[in-house]
Amino acid sequence: MAIKTEQLILNMGPQHPSTHGVLRLEVELEGEVVTKVKPHLGYLHRCFEKHAEAMSYPQVIPYTDRMDYLASMYNNFGYVLAVEKLMGIKVPERVEYIRIIMGELQRIASHMVALGTYGLDIGAFTPFLYLFRDREKILTLFEMTCGARLLYNYMWVGGLSHDLHPDFVRMTREFISYFRPNVVEVNELLTFNKIFIERTANIGILPADTAINYGITGPNLRASGVKWDLRKNDPYSIYDRFDFEIPVGEGTMGTVGDCWDRYYVRVLEMEQSLRIIEQALDQLPEGDINESIPKRIKPPAGSVYQRVENSKGELGYFIISDGTLNPFRVKVRAPSFVNLSVLNELCRGHMVADIIAILGSIDIVLGEVDR
Amino acid sequence: MKISEEIFEILKNKFPDYKFGLETETPVEPVLSADPLKINEIAHFLAENEDLFFDSLMNLSGVDDANGEKSTDADGAEIITGGTLSVYYHLHSMKFNHKLTVKVSTPRENPEVESVEGIWKTANWHEREAYDMVGIIFLNHPDLERILMPYDWEEGSHPLRKDYKNPEFYHGMRVPY
Amino acid sequence: MYDFLVDLIGNEIIAAFISAALPVVFIVPFVIFGVLMERKVAGHMQDRLGPMRVGYHGILQTVADFFKLLQKEDIVADGIDKKFFNFAPYLVFAGSYAVYAALPFSSKYIGADIDLGIFYIIAVSGLVVAGILMAGWTSNNKYSLYGALRSAAQIVSYEIPTALIILSMVMLTGTLSLAEMSEMQTAYFWNWNIFGGAEWSFTKLLLIPFMFAGFLLFYISSLAEVNRTPFDMPEAESELVGGYHTEYSGIKFSMFFLAEYANMFAVSALVSVLFFGGYHSPIGYVGNTLGLEALIPFEQVFWFAAKGIFFVFVQMWLRWTLPRVRVDQLMTICWKYLIPYAFLNLLIIGIITLI
């Protein structure tokens, strides 16, 4: 007699410790093996795009902070670049340098959260707190500059809200020399831990062509072995002046594009960001940061698509202007939203515990997925 | 590396029967317009042609153009009749590093656009979002359902339309409480 | 102890009750201390301080937590099997508590000096599995069920290497009674089983490496038996939320907690009895030096607790250092590595004892 069996449907989230926010995954299981994962989004939907239509251009900036709240600086950066491109504003050198220093510090801070919470997902608690301890130092730098620790509203169209604090350069250099050895510590504790490698190597392999087809960008794409970084391949701002490398996944512990590669690319990227910051601090010119802030922000009618390399991937702003003070339409191409769409592809055939490992390695922020 | 004008010429030669337009009076980048019900074929060509090779769809946005007749209903809310809804495709070729913006416009009353999900998988969620927010129907999409709004949100109510009216009640709860 | 109480009171039943209730005097303070220790160890390992508010450096934190748990609403969700749901935490606690009956705290105190002490411990710790399965199944929650089934599979599998190592120790010492086993490792630390036992011959030297191997195997499998990281599958909070105790709150949840910490100490105590001389001091007794015979049992309790707490500390140390393995890897470790090595160890120790 055949035993009647049916698939177990497990609802993971919206309240679950490892979905990194309010994400609901509908998981179909055959025992412990996953046959299908369907993400249900929208629990954090705040109508950013609708709000933006009712705001003037500068008023949208604080809303961009709240999308990827772990990389607010970069969200500001992308938006102001888009508006400046539409208006044809050229910002002063000093502003460009400060933006890049802030953006790269933010990238390190965002990667710290990504790596720390990834360790947490795998069950290692301690690296998370080590990384958060160091992230605090970056947040202190931000606080010193603009008074906020999480949501900065720092970059304005044509300039910045505040100039650097007189101690900023010295303290940033101190942070860099403090943080470099700590990366080694995290590597010893987590990256090259045998159990961690067992859990992440050869799990959730993302081949390069699938990644491109799904529009995956950022560290996730680079982990699949594609040397693609907008800072190099489609430079914006003044990124073409800096000397840095693009780390790609090499399949050191398993196959190219597995979870371990996605994790390790982020570790390597932190070092490259430190290099960019060092160079930018060396070259930082003097100047007035406010000189190119326009009196009235009223771009000509037309559209612009500006993309930047956020810590999560390609962050794009598509802005349509109808020549009034408010944007006609702002559409955000959120990297987490696109990266999350490949989840089902990656999880199929793995076990329940691997969903957590894979989801963590994609590094999503729900504020950005749902906007 | 090809600029939009060259691609426009290539497309016009390849598909002589279809209508194309090129808007060059824009401040940043030209916008190429195409037929919404032929976009799948055109996209196939764009993605697979050896000289173009647009292997990545950077962004897909649904836009309410709000270019129809505007009138006000009894409550004083604005209603738009006629005009178009548009979908913007931002394409990029990682091989040649060139970009293209394609726009398709579809009538507001019957907004149907062919899905490009079969070419770029990333379009799947973007199209669902455009359907959810603006109400554009993507033909041949594998599961066209709401993505950001609740699944049981009022049928035919799409928040990013310019004449969208906030609902008063959701499941019997007052919305602007 | 029991005989002493019978002499004192003259009633066997009351004597048995008192004798059985005595471990509570140890367990409850230990759990209060253990939870605080876990949080302090975690805190200091993670470059922070841990609880600091209640009492000096937070020493009363667990007491405050205990009162908080007592006051909490006891939530019993609809659609669960209330009878077994309510019973499960007590069964789990009973299982881990029963183990203490056979643990020799000192030469003068052992709950029940049964000849089959060690087999009794292996047997009653199986009750915990029943309790966990009951808790997971009756919670009517998929996460709880996953946790419970994983836990059952894990504990049952890891009993095998544990039992095999215990068997090799039984072959070496020739007794099943834990008290006797401790008594054999008397005097100084080089007499401990991990250094080949009290008998001085060349087999002692031969035994040392295999004793160390046996200790490691036993310690690893005991970690799995008490569901500690890296084997904390059943309550893997990042996957299964809380595992089998997801649905419990208030005092019932604290029963699980109590059982977990009691279990941690029990396996640590077992390690110290099997390999590290049990209650015996490694460096001789103050009581002997001073000529105060009455002091010795208290010193023994101290050493027993100290050794046990040291191994509990190692468990915590591992927990805050290592990530968690996956459930299939957990089984691989057990069936492909631990069990064959345990068999090999058993064989070699058997041959050496025959020489």
Coordinates of N, CA and C in Angstrom, one line a residue, chain A residues 57 82-89 157 294 296-305 319-329, chain B residues 23-29:
Chain A
Y57 N 12.2 68.3 -5.3 CA 13.4 67.5 -5.5 C 14.3 67.3 -4.2
A82 N 21.8 61.7 -9.9 CA 20.8 61.7 -11.0 C 20.2 63.1 -11.2
V83 N 19.9 63.8 -10.1 CA 19.3 65.2 -10.3 C 20.3 66.1 -10.9
E84 N 21.6 66.0 -10.5 CA 22.6 66.8 -11.0 C 22.8 66.6 -12.5
K85 N 22.8 65.3 -12.9 CA 22.9 65.0 -14.3 C 21.8 65.6 -15.1
L86 N 20.6 65.6 -14.5 CA 19.4 66.1 -15.2 C 19.6 67.6 -15.4
M87 N 20.1 68.3 -14.4 CA 20.3 69.7 -14.4 C 21.6 70.2 -15.0
G88 N 22.5 69.3 -15.1 CA 23.8 69.7 -15.7 C 24.7 70.4 -14.7
I89 N 24.6 70.1 -13.4 CA 25.4 70.8 -12.4 C 26.8 70.1 -12.3
V157 N 21.6 68.3 -3.5 CA 21.8 68.5 -4.9 C 22.8 69.6 -5.1
P294 N 22.2 75.0 -6.2 CA 21.3 75.9 -6.9 C 20.3 76.5 -6.0
R296 N 17.2 77.3 -6.8 CA 16.0 76.7 -7.0 C 16.2 75.4 -7.9
I297 N 15.7 74.3 -7.4 CA 16.0 73.1 -8.1 C 14.8 72.8 -9.0
K298 N 14.9 73.1 -10.3 CA 13.8 72.9 -11.2 C 14.4 72.4 -12.5
P299 N 14.6 71.1 -12.6 CA 15.3 70.5 -13.8 C 14.4 70.7 -15.0
P300 N 15.1 70.7 -16.2 CA 14.3 70.7 -17.4 C 13.5 69.4 -17.6
A301 N 12.5 69.5 -18.5 CA 11.6 68.3 -18.7 C 12.5 67.3 -19.4
G302 N 12.3 66.0 -19.0 CA 13.1 64.9 -19.6 C 13.3 63.8 -18.6
S303 N 14.1 62.8 -18.9 CA 14.2 61.7 -18.0 C 15.7 61.4 -17.9
V304 N 16.1 60.8 -16.8 CA 17.5 60.4 -16.6 C 17.5 59.1 -15.8
Y305 N 18.4 58.3 -16.2 CA 18.6 57.0 -15.4 C 20.1 57.0 -15.0
I319 N 14.4 59.1 -13.1 CA 13.7 60.3 -12.7 C 13.1 60.9 -14.0
I320 N 11.8 61.1 -14.0 CA 11.2 61.8 -15.1 C 10.8 63.2 -14.5
S321 N 11.2 64.2 -15.2 CA 10.9 65.6 -14.8 C 9.9 66.1 -15.9
D322 N 8.9 66.9 -15.4 CA 8.1 67.6 -16.3 C 8.3 69.1 -16.3
G323 N 9.5 69.4 -15.7 CA 9.8 70.9 -15.7 C 9.3 71.6 -14.5
T324 N 8.6 70.9 -13.6 CA 8.1 71.6 -12.4 C 9.1 71.4 -11.2
L325 N 8.6 71.8 -10.1 CA 9.5 71.7 -8.9 C 9.4 70.3 -8.3
N326 N 8.4 69.5 -8.7 CA 8.3 68.1 -8.1 C 8.7 67.1 -9.2
P327 N 9.3 66.0 -8.9 CA 9.6 65.0 -9.9 C 8.2 64.4 -10.4
F328 N 8.2 64.1 -11.7 CA 6.9 63.5 -12.2 C 6.9 62.1 -11.8
R329 N 8.0 61.4 -11.9 CA 8.0 60.0 -11.5 C 9.5 59.7 -11.1
Chain B
E23 N 13.4 60.1 -29.6 CA 13.2 61.4 -29.0 C 14.6 61.9 -28.7
T24 N 15.1 62.9 -29.3 CA 16.4 63.4 -29.0 C 16.5 64.7 -28.3
E25 N 15.3 65.3 -28.1 CA 15.2 66.6 -27.4 C 15.3 66.4 -25.9
T26 N 15.9 65.4 -25.4 CA 15.9 65.2 -24.0 C 17.3 65.7 -23.4
P27 N 17.3 66.1 -22.1 CA 18.5 66.7 -21.6 C 19.6 65.7 -21.5
V28 N 19.4 64.4 -21.2 CA 20.5 63.5 -21.0 C 20.6 62.5 -22.1
E29 N 19.7 61.6 -22.2 CA 19.8 60.5 -23.1 C 18.6 60.4 -24.0

